[in-house]
Amino acid sequence: MNEVMATLAKEHTQVTFVQLEAEAVPEVSEKYEISSVPTFLFFKNSQKVDRLDGAHAPELTKKVQRHASSTSVPAGSNDSAKEDLNVRLKKLINAAPCMLFMKGSPKEPRCGFSKQMVEILNKHGISFSSFDIFSDEEVRQGLKTYSNWPTYPQLYVAGELIGGLDIIKELEASGELDTVCPKAQKLEDRLKSLINKAPVMLFMKGNKQVRLPKYFATLKQLLSLVPLLNKNQWFWEVIFFLFGASVRNRRAVSVLSDCNIYS
């Protein structure tokens, strides 16, 4: 799907494409109910207007084409175009607490400097999202002027430019990198926080939109009949594990709780 997105980005330069790792931004995943990967969210004027769950290239292409055509506007003045680009760049820079603008992706960096940057961030367990500058030439050129920084990769934290590879290496050598960049929450800590999120937690397969197996529906009904829960003295929540969701997370829950059965 990365290749599909890269192709769509080249065809629809007026559309901004941002790729985030769901585990790196759990608050975003929770807000938009991301229960499987990949999930594609469509925004217009900062409002979510559509979504697509799963790796369906033809459907993704249709949705991008439809929404891109609805956002087409007549060409304005150079000043207006520059202002629009600056708005896009600001949104991109603030898309995640830590944003890396690089050549390629963290899994497939397309230059040595970007590869080194990713290795350093991963070595220190830093939580970051990335943007492939090859996917959008306007962003690639505009960000150089916007931040007055002529080369890539570029690392931003909380919307502020930290610098390129040389600066990151200096911060690493001085021991400051760990205090400047946000750390990725350890999986075990995330699982513990999920388990303790409510007095009663149910980990199960399925979600609110997918029809649940009969035994799960029955279990949910039984729990709803517990007097203490109905009187709002306790709260219970359901964490849905889709069949196509992160196997790593499911296995981790099994190890942490010493139970490997969800059904």
mmCIF file with all atom_site columns, C-alpha atoms in Angstrom, residues 245-254:
data_model
loop_
_atom_site.group_PDB
_atom_site.id
_atom_site.type_symbol
_atom_site.label_atom_id
_atom_site.label_alt_id
_atom_site.label_comp_id
_atom_site.label_asym_id
_atom_site.label_entity_id
_atom_site.label_seq_id
_atom_site.pdbx_PDB_ins_code
_atom_site.Cartn_x
_atom_site.Cartn_y
_atom_site.Cartn_z
_atom_site.occupancy
_atom_site.B_iso_or_equiv
_atom_site.pdbx_formal_charge
_atom_site.auth_seq_id
_atom_site.auth_comp_id
_atom_site.auth_asym_id
_atom_site.auth_atom_id
_atom_site.pdbx_PDB_model_num
ATOM 1  C CA . ALA A 1 245 ? -5.365 -6.581  13.993 1.00 0.00 ? 245 ALA A CA 1
ATOM 2  C CA . SER A 1 246 ? -1.861 -6.507  15.399 1.00 0.00 ? 246 SER A CA 1
ATOM 3  C CA . VAL A 1 247 ? -0.762 -10.076 16.114 1.00 0.00 ? 247 VAL A CA 1
ATOM 4  C CA . ARG A 1 248 ? 2.079  -8.627  18.124 1.00 0.00 ? 248 ARG A CA 1
ATOM 5  C CA . ASN A 1 249 ? -0.346 -6.940  20.524 1.00 0.00 ? 249 ASN A CA 1
ATOM 6  C CA . ARG A 1 250 ? -2.479 -10.061 20.911 1.00 0.00 ? 250 ARG A CA 1
ATOM 7  C CA . ARG A 1 251 ? 0.563  -12.200 21.650 1.00 0.00 ? 251 ARG A CA 1
ATOM 8  C CA . ALA A 1 252 ? 1.851  -9.620  24.100 1.00 0.00 ? 252 ALA A CA 1
ATOM 9  C CA . VAL A 1 253 ? -1.445 -9.645  26.014 1.00 0.00 ? 253 VAL A CA 1
ATOM 10 C CA . SER A 1 254 ? -1.285 -13.433 26.097 1.00 0.00 ? 254 SER A CA 1
#
